[in-house]
Structures are given as C-alpha cells and as structure tokens.
Short mmCIF file of C-alpha atoms in Angstrom, two decimals:
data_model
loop_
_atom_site.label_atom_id
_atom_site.label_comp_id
_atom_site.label_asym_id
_atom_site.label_seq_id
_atom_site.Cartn_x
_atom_site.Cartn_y
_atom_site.Cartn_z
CA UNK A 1 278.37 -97.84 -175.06
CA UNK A 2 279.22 -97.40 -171.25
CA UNK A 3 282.44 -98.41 -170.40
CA UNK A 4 282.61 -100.61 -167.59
CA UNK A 5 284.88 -100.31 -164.31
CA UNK A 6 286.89 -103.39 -163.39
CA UNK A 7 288.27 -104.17 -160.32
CA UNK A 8 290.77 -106.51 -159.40
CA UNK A 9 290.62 -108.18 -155.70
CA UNK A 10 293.78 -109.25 -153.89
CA UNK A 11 292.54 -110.21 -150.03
CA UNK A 12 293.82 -113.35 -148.18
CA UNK A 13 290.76 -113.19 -145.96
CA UNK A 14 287.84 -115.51 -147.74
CA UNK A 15 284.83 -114.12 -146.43
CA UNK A 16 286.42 -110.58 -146.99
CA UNK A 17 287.16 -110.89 -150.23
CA UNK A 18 283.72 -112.46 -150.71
CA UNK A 19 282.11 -109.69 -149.45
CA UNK A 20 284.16 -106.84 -151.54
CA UNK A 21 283.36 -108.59 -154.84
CA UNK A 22 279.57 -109.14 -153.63
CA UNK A 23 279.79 -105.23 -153.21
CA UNK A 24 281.78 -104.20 -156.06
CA UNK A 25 279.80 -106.56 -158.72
CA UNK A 26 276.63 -105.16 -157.35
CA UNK A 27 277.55 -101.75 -158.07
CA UNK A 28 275.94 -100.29 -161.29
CA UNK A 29 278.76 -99.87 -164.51
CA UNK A 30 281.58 -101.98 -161.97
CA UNK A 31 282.43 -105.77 -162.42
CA UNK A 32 285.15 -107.67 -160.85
CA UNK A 33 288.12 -109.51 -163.29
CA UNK A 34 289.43 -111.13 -160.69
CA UNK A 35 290.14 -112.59 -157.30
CA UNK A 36 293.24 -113.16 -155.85
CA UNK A 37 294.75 -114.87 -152.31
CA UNK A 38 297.71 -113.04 -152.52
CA UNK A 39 300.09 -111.15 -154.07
CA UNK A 40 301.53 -113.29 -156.40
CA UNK A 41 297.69 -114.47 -157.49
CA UNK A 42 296.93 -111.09 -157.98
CA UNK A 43 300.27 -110.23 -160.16
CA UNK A 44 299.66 -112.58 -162.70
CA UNK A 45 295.81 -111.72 -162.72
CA UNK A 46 296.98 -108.13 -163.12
CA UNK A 47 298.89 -109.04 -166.45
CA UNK A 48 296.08 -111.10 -167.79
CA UNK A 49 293.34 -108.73 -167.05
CA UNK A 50 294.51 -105.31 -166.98
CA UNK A 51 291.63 -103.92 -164.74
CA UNK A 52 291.11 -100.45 -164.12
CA UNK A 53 291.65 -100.49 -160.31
CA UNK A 54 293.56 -103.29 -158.32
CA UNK A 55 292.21 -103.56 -154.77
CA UNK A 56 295.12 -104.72 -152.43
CA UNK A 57 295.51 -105.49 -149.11
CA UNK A 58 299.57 -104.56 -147.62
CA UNK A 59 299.75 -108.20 -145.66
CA UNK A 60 299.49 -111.01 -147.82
CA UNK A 61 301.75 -114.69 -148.30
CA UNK A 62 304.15 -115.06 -150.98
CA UNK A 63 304.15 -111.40 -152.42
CA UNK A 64 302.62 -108.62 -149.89
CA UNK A 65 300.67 -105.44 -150.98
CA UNK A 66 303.86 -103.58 -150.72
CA UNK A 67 305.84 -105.62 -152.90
CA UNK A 68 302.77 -106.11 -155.24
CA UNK A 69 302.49 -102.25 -155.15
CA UNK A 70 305.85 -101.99 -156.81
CA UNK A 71 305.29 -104.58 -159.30
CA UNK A 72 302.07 -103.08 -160.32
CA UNK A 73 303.03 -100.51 -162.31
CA UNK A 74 305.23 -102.47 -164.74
CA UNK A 75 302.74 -105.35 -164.99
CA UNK A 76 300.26 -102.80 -165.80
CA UNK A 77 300.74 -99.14 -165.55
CA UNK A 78 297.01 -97.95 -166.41
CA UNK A 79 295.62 -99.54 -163.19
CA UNK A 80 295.32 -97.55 -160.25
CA UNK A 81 296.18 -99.00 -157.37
CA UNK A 82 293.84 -98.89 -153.99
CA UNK A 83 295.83 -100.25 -150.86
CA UNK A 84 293.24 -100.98 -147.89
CA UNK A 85 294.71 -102.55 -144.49
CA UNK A 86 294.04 -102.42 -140.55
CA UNK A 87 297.99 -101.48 -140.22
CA UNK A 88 299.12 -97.98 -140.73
CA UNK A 89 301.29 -95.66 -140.21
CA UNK A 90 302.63 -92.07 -141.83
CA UNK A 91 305.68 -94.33 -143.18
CA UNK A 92 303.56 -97.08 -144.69
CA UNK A 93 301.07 -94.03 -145.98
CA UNK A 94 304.01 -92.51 -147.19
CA UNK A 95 305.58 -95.42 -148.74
CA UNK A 96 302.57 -96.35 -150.91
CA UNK A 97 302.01 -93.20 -152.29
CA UNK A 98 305.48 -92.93 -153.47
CA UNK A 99 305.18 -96.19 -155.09
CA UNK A 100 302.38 -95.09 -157.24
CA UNK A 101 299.47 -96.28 -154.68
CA UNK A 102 296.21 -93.55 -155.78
CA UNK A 103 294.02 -93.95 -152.17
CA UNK A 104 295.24 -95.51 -149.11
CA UNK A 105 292.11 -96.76 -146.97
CA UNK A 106 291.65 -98.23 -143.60
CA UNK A 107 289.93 -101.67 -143.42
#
C-alpha cells in the first residue's frame, strides 16, 4: 500500500492558498488535510489531522507562522514544518530553524 503525503495549508491569501492546494493535490502520492486562514485555523487543524508536513506562511491574524511554529511541535511533533514568506531575514531564518522549522522558502 503506498503511503500517502499530507499536507496541511495555513495561507491568509485566498487565491494563494487556492493555488498551493490545486498544486499539492495534483501531485502524485500527496493530498491536502486541510486549509487554514491563519494560525489559529491551522493549530487546531494540526491536532485533528496530524499531516505529515504543515505549510505556513510567518504573517498571519490571530496566531502568526512564528507563533504557530512554536506551537507546532507540541500539537503534533511528527509534522515537519515548511515556513514560506516574502519577508526574510538571517534572524527570522535563524529563528525558525531553531524552533524546529525543516525548510525555510521564499514566496
């Protein structure tokens, strides 16, 4: 039996988000268990679904990626985390990584 990819979205941008799940659903042996507005969406998602990677942008409302980051692991500790965003810098880099992040990608 193949064992199946899931990916967890958290974007606040619509036709983003769209467009990542679109991609990611497309993709052969990957589904998506979830979409999420922000943080806090995607924390509770995160508990419910347990996917094996939780796509994150760093600025969202109510709970950001960085504060989402650090939730993450407790919530659910076998998910690795992706943080994308336009906004970086070696402290932000630096910052997610510490906090468990596994890639850090520019939108």
């Amino acid at each position: 039996m193949e064992t199946k990819v899931t990916v967890l979205i958290a974007e606040p941008n619509d036709q983003l988000r769209s467009l990542l799940s679109e991609k990611i659903s497309g993709s052969e042996g990957m589904s998506i268990s979830g979409l999420a507005h922000d943080g806090a969406e995607a924390l509770a998602a995160l508990d419910e679904t347990r996917p094996t990677f939780l796509l994150t942008e760093l600025l969202m409302p109510r709970l950001d990626g960085i504060g989402l980051l650090r939730r993450a692991g407790e919530a659910s500790p076998e998910t690795q985390v992706v943080v994308m965003s336009e906004l970086f810098s070696e402290r932000i880099i630096s910052e997610c990584m510490s906090l468990g992040a596994a890639y850090v990608v520019m939108k």
